[in-house]
Tab-separated table of C-alpha atoms in Angstrom:
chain	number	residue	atom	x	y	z
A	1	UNK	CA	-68.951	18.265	72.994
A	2	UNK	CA	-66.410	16.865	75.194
A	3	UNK	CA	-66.026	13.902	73.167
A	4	UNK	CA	-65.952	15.596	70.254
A	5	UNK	CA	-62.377	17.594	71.821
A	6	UNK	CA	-61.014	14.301	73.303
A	7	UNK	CA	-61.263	12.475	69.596
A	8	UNK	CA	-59.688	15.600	67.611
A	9	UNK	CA	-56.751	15.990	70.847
A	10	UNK	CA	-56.204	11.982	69.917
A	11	UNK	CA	-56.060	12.333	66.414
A	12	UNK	CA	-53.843	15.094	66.275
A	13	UNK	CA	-51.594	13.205	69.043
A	14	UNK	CA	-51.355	10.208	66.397
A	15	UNK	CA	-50.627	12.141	63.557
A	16	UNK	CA	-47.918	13.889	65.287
A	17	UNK	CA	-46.322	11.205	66.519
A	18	UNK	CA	-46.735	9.264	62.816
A	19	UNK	CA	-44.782	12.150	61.856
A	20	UNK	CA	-42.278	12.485	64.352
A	21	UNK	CA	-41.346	9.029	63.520
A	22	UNK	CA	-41.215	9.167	59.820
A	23	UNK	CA	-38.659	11.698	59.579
A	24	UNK	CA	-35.960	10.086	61.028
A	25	UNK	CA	-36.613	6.691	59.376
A	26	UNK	CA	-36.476	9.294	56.147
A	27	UNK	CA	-33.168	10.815	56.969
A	28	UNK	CA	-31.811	6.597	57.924
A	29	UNK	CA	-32.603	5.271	54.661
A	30	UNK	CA	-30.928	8.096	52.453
A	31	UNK	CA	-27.767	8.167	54.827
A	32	UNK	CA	-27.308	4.709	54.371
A	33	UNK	CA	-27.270	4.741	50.143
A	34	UNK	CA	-24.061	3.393	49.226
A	35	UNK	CA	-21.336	6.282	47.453
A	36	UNK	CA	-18.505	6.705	46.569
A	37	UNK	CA	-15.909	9.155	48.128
A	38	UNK	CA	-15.001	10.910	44.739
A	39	UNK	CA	-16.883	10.857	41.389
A	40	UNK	CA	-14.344	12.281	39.727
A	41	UNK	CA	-10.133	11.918	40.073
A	42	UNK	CA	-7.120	13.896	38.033
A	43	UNK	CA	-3.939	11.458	38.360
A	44	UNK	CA	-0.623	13.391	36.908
A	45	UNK	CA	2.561	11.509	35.995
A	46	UNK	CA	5.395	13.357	37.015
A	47	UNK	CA	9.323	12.219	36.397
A	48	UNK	CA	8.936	11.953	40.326
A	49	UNK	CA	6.188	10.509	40.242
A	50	UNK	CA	5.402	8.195	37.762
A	51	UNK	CA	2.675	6.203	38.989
A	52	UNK	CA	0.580	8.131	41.114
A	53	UNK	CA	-2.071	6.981	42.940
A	54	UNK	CA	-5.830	7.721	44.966
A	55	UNK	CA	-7.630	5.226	47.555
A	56	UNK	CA	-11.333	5.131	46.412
A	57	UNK	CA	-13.768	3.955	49.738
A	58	UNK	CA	-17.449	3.463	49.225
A	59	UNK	CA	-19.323	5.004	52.147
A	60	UNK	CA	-22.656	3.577	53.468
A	61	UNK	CA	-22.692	-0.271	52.094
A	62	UNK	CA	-24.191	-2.723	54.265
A	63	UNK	CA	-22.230	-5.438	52.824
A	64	UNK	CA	-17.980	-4.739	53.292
A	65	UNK	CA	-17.470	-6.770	49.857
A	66	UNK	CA	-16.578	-4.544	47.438
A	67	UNK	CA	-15.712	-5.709	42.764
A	68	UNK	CA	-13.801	-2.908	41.606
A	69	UNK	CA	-13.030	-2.520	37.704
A	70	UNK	CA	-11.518	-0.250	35.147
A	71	UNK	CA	-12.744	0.365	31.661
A	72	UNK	CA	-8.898	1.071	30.456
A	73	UNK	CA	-6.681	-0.786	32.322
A	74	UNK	CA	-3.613	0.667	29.941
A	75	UNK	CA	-4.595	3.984	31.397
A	76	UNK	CA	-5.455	3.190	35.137
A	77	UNK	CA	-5.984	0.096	36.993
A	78	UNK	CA	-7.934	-0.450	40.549
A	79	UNK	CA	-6.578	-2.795	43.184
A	80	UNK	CA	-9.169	-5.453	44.892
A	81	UNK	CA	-9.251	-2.464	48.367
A	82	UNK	CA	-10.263	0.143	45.788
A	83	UNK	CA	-6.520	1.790	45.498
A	84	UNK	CA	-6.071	3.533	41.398
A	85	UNK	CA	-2.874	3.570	39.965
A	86	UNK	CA	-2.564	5.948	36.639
A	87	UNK	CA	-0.231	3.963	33.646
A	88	UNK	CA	-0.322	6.515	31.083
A	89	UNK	CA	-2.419	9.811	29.674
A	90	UNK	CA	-5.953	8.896	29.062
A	91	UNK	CA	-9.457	8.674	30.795
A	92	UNK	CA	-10.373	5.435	32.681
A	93	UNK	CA	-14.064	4.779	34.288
A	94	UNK	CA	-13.661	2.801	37.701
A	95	UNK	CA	-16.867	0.856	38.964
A	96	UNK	CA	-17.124	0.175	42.563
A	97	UNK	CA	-19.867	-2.911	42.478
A	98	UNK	CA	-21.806	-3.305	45.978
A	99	UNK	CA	-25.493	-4.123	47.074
A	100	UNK	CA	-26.587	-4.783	43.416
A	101	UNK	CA	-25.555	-1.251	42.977
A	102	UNK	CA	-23.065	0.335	40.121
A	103	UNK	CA	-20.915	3.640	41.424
A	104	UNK	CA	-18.728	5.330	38.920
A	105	UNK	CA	-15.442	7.494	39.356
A	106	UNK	CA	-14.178	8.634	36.296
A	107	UNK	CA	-10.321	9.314	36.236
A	108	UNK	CA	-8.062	11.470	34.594
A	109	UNK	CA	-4.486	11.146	34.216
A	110	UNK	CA	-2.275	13.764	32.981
A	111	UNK	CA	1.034	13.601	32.217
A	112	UNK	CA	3.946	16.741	32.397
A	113	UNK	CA	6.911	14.472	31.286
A	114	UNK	CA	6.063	15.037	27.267
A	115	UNK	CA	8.589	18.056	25.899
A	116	UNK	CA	8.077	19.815	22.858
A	117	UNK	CA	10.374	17.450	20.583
A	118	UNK	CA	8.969	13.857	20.472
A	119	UNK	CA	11.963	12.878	19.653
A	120	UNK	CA	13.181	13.585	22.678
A	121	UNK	CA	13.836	10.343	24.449
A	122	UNK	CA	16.455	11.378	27.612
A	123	UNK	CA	12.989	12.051	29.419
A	124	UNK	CA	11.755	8.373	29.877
A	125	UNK	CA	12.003	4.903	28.774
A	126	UNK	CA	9.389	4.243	26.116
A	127	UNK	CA	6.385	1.792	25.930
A	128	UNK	CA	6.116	1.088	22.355
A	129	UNK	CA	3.524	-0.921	21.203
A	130	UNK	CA	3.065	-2.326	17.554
A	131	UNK	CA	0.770	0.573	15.606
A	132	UNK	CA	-0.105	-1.043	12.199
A	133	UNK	CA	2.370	-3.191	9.911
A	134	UNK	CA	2.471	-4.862	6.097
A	135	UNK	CA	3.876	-8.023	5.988
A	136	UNK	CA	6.058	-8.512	3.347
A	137	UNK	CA	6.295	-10.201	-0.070
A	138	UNK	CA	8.388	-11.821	-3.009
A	139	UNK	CA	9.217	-8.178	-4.192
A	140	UNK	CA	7.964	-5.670	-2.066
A	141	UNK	CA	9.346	-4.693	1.587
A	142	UNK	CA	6.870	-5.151	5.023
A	143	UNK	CA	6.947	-2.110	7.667
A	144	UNK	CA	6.198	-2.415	11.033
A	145	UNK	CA	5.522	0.686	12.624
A	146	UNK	CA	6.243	0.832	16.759
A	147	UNK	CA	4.385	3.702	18.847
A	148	UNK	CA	5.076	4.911	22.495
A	149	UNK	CA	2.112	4.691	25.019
A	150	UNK	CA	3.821	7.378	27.007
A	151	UNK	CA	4.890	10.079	24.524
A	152	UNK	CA	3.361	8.507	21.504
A	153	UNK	CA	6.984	8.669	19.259
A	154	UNK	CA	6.432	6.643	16.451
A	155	UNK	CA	9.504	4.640	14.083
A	156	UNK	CA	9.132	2.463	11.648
A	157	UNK	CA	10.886	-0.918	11.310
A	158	UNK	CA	11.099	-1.790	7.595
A	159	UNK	CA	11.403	-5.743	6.800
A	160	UNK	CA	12.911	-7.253	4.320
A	161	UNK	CA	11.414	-8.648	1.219
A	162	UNK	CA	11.408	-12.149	1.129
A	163	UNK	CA	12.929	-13.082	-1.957
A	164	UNK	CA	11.772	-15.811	-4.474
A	165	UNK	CA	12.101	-19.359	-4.501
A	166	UNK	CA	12.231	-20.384	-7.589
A	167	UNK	CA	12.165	-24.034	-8.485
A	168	UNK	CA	12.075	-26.297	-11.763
A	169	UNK	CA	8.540	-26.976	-12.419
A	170	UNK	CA	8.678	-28.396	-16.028
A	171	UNK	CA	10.498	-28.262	-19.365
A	172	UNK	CA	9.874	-28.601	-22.957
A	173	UNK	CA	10.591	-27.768	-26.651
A	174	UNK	CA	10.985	-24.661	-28.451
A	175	UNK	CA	9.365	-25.264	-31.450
A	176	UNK	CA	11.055	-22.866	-33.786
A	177	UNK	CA	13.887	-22.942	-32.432
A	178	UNK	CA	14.167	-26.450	-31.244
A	179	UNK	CA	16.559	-25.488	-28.278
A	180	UNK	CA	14.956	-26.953	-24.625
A	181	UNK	CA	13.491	-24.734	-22.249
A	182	UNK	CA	12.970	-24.894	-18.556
A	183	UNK	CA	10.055	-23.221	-17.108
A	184	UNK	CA	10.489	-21.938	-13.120
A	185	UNK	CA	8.430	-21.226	-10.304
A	186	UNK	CA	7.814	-19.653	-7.316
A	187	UNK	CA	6.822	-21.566	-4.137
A	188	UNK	CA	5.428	-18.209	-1.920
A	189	UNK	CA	3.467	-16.469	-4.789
A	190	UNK	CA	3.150	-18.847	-8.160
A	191	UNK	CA	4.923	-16.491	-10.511
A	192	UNK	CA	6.913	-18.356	-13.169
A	193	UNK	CA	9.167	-17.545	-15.999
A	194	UNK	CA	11.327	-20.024	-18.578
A	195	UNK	CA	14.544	-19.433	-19.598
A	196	UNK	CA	16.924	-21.521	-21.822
A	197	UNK	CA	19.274	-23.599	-19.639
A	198	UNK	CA	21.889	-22.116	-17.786
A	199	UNK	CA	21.901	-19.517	-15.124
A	200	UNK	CA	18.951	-18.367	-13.137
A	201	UNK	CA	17.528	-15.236	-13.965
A	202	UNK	CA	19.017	-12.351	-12.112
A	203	UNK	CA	15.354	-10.063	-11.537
A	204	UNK	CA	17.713	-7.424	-9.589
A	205	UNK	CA	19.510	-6.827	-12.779
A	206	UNK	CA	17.613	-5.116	-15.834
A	207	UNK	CA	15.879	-8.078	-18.031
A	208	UNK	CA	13.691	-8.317	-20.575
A	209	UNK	CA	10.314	-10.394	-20.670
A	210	UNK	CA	8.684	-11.925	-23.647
A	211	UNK	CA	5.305	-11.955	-24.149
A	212	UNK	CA	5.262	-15.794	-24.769
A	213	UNK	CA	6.946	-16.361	-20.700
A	214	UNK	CA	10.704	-16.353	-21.876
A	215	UNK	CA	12.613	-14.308	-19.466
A	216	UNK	CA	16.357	-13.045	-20.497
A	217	UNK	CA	19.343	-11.195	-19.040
A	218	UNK	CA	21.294	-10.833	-21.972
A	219	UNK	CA	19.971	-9.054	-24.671
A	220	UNK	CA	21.491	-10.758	-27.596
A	221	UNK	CA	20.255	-13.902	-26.225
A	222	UNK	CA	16.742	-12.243	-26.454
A	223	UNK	CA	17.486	-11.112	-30.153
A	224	UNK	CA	18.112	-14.638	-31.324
A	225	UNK	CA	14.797	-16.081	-29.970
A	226	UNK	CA	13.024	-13.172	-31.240
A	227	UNK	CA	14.227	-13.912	-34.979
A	228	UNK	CA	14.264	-17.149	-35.176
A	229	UNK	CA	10.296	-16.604	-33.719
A	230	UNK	CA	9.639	-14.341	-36.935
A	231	UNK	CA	11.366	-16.687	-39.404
A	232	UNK	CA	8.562	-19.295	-38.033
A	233	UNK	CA	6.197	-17.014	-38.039
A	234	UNK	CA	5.272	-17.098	-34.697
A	235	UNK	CA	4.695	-13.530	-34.786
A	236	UNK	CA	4.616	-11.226	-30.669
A	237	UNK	CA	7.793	-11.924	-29.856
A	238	UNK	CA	9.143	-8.601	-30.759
A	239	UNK	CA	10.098	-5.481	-28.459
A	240	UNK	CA	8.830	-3.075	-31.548
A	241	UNK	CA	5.405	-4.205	-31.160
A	242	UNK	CA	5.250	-3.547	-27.346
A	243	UNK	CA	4.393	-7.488	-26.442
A	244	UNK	CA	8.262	-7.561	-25.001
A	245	UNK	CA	9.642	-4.738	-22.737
A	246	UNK	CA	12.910	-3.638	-20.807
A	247	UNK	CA	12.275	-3.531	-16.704
């Protein structure tokens, strides 16, 4: 009987003591998981203040070396000691790497210095970057359009159209007409045109194109190749049947 007590007073001894140990090496391990001080962060640009900032520190890492990154740099970036600096409105994700491990802050930045009127601009010294644009042509105009990072005002720049560059690219023979022709053409897009010789078509000035290529600024001009066309009987040279047309 007596041994009986002495083995149960040992085993409960051990198991005590297996548990009075455990605890503690319990509450060790969890204290020492690596975290981060904040989770979450609101940043707000002020006129004061326009780049506000918050020090990030990762508590528990048994290594010191810490790889901080942002997601969105245009809307906060992180310094190498952890330190977040807001650029503009928006929501950036910082990552503090350590011990193979991945902690997150995610950051807000808000910004008060935005009035009613975007076209307001006495308030702060815009950050425009280049939206969308159409580059431009022969004929038609190109747009850039600009946007601020800040307030988001948008303008548009308009550019130029480029103009044609028309060169001599062959001539010939009119056959009913027998008068020489020169035909032209562009170098940027390959449109062409021939005219009698003498002076260059003038496209910003109302002119009539043939249906056979013959382009003319003077209508009586126009009239004479068109009737000397129908005496040959080289017939679609005409405005009446639609081939030829005013633009």
């Amino acid at each position: 009987m007596k041994n009986i007590i002495k083995k149960s007073v040992t085993t409960i001894v051990i198991i005590a003591l297996a548990l009075s140990l455990a605890v503690p090496v319990t509450a060790e391990a969890k204290s020492k998981t690596p975290k981060l001080s904040k989770t979450k962060i609101s940043l707000t640009i002020t006129k004061k203040k326009t780049k506000p900032t918050y020090k990030l520190k990762v508590k528990n890492a048994a290594q010191k070396k810490v790889k901080w990154t942002s997601n969105n740099k245009k809307v906060a970036v992180v310094s190498k000691s952890g330190k977040v600096t807001a650029k503009k409105k928006g929501i950036a994700v910082i990552t503090a790497k350590v011990n193979g491990r991945k902690l997150r802050c995610k950051i807000s930045v808000k910004d008060t210095r935005r009035k009613n009127s975007d076209t307001d601009t006495v308030t702060h010294k815009h950050d425009y970057f280049k939206s969308s644009w159409i580059y431009p042509t022969c004929d038609l105009d190109g747009e850039v359009n600009y946007c601020c990072s800040i307030c988001y005002y948008k303008y548009t720049e308009v550019i130029p159209a480029t103009g044609h560059n028309y060169v001599e690219e062959s001539r010939g023979i009119e056959s009913f007409t027998g008068k020489s022709f020169v035909k032209y053409q562009c170098t940027k897009c390959d449109r062409w045109y021939t005219q009698y010789p003498g002076p260059p078509i003038d496209y910003k000035k109302p002119h009539i194109h043939c249906h056979c290529g013959m382009d003319f600024n003077d209508i009586d001009e126009y009239s004479m190749h068109a009737l000397y066309a129908d005496l040959a009987g080289e017939y679609g040279h005409s405005c009446y049947n639609w081939l030829c047309c005013l633009v």
